[in-house]
Coordinates of C-alpha atoms in Angstrom, one line a residue:
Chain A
X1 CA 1.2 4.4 6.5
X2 CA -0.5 3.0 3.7
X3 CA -4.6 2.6 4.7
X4 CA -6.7 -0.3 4.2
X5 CA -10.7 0.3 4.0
X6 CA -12.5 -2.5 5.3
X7 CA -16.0 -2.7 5.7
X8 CA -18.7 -2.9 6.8
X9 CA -17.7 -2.1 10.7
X10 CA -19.6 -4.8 11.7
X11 CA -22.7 -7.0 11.0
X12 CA -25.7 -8.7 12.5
X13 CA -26.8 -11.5 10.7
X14 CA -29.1 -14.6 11.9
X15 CA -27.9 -17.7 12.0
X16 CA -28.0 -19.7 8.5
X17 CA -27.6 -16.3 6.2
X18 CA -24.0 -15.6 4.3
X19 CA -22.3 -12.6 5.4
X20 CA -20.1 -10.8 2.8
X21 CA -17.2 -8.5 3.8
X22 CA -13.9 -6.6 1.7
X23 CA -11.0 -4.3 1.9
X24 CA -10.4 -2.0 -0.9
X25 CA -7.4 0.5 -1.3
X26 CA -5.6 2.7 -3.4
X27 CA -2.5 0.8 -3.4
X28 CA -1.8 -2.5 -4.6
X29 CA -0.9 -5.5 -2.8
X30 CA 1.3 -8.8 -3.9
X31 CA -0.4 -11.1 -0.9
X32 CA -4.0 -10.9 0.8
X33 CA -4.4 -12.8 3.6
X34 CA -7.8 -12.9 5.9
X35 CA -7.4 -13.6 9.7
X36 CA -10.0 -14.6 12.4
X37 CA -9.6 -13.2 16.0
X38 CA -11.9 -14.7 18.8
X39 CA -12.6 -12.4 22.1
X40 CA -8.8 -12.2 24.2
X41 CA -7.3 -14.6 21.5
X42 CA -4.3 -14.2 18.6
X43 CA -5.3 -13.9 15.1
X44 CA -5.8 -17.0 13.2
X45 CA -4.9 -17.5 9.2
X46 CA -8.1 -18.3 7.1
X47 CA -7.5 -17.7 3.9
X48 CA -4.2 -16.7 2.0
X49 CA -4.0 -15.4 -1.7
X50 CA -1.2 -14.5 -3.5
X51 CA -2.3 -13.7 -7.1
X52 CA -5.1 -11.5 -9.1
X53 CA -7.9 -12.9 -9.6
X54 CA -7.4 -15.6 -7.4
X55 CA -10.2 -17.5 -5.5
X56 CA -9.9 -19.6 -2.9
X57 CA -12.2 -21.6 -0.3
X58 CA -11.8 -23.1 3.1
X59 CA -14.7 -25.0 4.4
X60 CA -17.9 -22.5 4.3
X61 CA -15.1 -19.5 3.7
X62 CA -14.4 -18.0 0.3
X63 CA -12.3 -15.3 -0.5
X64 CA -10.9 -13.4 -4.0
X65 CA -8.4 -11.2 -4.9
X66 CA -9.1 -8.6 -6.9
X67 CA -7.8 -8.3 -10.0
X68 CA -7.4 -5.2 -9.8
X69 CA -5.2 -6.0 -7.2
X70 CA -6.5 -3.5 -5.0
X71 CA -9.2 -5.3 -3.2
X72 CA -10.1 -8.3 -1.6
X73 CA -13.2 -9.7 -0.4
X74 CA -14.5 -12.8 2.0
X75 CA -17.7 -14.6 2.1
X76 CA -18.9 -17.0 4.7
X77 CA -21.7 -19.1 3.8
X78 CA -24.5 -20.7 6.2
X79 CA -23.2 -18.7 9.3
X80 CA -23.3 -20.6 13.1
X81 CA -22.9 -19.1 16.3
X82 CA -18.8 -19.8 16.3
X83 CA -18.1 -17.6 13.5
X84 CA -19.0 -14.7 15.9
X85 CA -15.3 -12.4 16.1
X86 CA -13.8 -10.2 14.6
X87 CA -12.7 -10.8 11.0
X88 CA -9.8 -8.3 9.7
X89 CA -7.9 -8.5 6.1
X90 CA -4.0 -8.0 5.7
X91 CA -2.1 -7.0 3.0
X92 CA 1.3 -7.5 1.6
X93 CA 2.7 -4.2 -1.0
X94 CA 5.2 -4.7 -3.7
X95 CA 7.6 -2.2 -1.5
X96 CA 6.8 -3.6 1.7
X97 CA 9.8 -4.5 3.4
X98 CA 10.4 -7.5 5.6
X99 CA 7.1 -9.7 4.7
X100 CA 5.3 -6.7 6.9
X101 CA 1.5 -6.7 6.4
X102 CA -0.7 -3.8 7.1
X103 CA -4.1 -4.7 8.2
X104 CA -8.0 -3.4 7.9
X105 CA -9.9 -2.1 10.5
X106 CA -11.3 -5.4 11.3
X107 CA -15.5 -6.3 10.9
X108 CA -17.2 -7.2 14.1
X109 CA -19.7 -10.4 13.5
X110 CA -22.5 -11.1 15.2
X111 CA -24.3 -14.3 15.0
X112 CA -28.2 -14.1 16.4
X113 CA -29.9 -17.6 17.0
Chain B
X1 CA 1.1 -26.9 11.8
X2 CA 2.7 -23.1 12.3
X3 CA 1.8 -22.9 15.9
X4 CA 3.0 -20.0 18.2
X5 CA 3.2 -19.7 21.7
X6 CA 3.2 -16.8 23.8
X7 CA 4.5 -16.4 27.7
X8 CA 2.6 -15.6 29.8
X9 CA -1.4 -15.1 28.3
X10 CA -1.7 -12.8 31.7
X11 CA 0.8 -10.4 33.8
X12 CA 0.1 -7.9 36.4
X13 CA 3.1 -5.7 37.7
X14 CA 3.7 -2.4 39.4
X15 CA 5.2 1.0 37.8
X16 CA 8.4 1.0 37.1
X17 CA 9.4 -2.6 37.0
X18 CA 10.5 -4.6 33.7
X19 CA 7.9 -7.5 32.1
X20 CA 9.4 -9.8 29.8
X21 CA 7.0 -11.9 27.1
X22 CA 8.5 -15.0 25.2
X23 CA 7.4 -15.9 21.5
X24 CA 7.6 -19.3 20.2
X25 CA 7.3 -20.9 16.7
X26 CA 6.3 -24.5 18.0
X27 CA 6.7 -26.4 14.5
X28 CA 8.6 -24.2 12.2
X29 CA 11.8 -21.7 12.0
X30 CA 11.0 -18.2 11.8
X31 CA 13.2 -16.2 10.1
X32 CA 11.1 -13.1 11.2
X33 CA 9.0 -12.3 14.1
X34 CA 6.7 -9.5 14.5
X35 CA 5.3 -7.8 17.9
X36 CA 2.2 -5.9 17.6
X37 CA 0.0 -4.1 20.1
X38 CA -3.5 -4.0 19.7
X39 CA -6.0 -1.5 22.1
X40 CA -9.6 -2.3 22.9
X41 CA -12.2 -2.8 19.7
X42 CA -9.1 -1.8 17.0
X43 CA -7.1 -3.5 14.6
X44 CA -3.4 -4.6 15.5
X45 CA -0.5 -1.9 15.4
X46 CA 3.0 -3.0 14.3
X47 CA 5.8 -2.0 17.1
X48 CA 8.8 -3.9 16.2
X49 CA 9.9 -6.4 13.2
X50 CA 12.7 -9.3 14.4
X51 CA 15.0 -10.6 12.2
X52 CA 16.9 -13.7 13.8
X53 CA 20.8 -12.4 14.6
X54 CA 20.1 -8.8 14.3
X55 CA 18.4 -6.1 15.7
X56 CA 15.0 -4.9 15.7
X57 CA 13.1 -2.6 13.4
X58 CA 10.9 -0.5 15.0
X59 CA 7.8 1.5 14.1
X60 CA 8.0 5.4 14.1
X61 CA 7.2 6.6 17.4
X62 CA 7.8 3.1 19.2
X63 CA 10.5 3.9 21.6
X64 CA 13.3 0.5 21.1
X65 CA 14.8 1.5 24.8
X66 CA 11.5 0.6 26.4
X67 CA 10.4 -2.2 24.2
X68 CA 13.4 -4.4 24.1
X69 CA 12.8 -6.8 21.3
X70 CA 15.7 -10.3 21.3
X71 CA 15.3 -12.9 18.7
X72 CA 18.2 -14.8 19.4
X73 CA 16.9 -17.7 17.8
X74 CA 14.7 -19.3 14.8
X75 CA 12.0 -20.3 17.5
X76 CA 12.2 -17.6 20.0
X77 CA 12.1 -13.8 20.5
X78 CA 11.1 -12.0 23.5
X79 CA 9.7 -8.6 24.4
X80 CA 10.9 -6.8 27.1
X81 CA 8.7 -3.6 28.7
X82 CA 11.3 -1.7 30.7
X83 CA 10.2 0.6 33.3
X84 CA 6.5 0.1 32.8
X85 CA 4.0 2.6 33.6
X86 CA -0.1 2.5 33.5
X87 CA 0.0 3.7 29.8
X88 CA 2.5 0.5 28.5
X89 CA -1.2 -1.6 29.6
X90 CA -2.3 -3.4 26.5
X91 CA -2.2 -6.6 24.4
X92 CA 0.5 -7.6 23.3
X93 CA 0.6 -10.0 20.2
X94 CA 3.3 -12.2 18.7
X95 CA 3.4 -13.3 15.0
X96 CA 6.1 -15.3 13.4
X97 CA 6.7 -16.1 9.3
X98 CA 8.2 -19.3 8.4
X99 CA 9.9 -19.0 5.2
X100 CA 11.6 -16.8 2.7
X101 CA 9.1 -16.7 0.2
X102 CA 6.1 -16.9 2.4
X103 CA 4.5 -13.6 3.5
X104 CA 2.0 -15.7 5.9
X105 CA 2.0 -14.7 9.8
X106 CA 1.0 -17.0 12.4
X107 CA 0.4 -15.3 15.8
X108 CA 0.3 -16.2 18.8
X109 CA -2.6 -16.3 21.6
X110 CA -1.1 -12.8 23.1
X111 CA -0.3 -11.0 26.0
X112 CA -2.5 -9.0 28.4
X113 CA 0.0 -6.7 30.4
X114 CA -1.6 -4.3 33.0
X115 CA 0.5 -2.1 35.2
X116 CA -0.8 -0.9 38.1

């Protein structure tokens, strides 16, 4: 199935810094969406975008769509110790059938005190 | 809002017996449910796709005679492992979209089967 690179693997970042993350690939998607998942826990909807070039915040989260429409990326600002999980991306192609996303790999955050 | 449930969080059973996990959209009508399976430290792996009133999709190489997949209504679909063996022990996760043009999933808290 269709792949989708996201990087890095995972970060360690102290408390207070903003941590950047994206998902690239060679196909392009209609919807980006960004999901949370805490330790034994369903992922949780943070961000949804839906057109190029599209930016879009939620509290200390920001997240683009490329314009390319090929990429997305996600920025949290002023980290604390509860954004420690593991953050993945999701995509939505033009051919995809039945609203089905395929997902990153998922990035691994670490928050140090 | 967009709230889904799953049933149960935890199940233990023996080889060979049948588990069944329930779905919910709390708050909305899903017109399609997903069930994904997701293995220790990797990202989540589509099985199935349910569509309310008709059957299943399934992923290539998902077998739909063990994983029984019902969505007989707008706010429920459940997952049925038949015959479960050591291997079938994962995480099960539920996700549910709420409108036509809407390409949102909200999942649920999953499901961590393990057959002994």
């Amino acid at each position: 199935g269709q792949q989708l690179n996201q990087s890095p693997q995972s970060m360690f970042i102290q408390e207070g810094e903003d941590v950047s993350m994206n998902c690239t690939s060679s196909s392009i998607f209609n919807t980006w969406l960004w999901y949370k998942q805490d330790p034994g826990e369903g992922p949780v909807l943070l961000i949804a975008l839906y057109k190029a070039g599209e930016l879009t915040s939620n509290g200390r989260l920001t997240a683009q769509f490329g314009i390319t429409r090929k990429d997305s990326f996600l920025n949290i600002s002023a980290s604390i110790p509860s954004d420690v999980g593991i953050y993945f991306c999701a995509g939505q192609l033009p051919s995809g059938s039945a609203r089905q996303l395929t997902f990153g790999s998922g990035t691994q955050l670490t928050v140090l005190p | 809002g967009a709230v889904v449930s799953q049933h149960p969080s935890r199940v233990i059973c023996k080889s060979g017996t049948s588990v069944k996990i329930e779905c919910r959209s709390l708050d909305f009508q899903a017109t399609t449910m997903f069930w994904y399976r997701q293995f220790p430290k990797q990202s989540l792996m589509l099985m199935a796709t349910s569509n309310e009133g008709s059957k299943a999709t399934y992923e290539q190489g998902v077998e739909k005679d063990k994983f029984l997949i019902n969505h007989a209504s707008l706010t429920l679909s459940t997952l049925t492992v038949t015959s479960a063996h050591p291997e079938d022990s994962s995480f099960y996760i539920c996700s549910a979209s709420p409108g036509t043009f809407s390409y949102e999933q909200y999942f649920g808290p999953g499901t961590r089967l393990t057959v002994t």
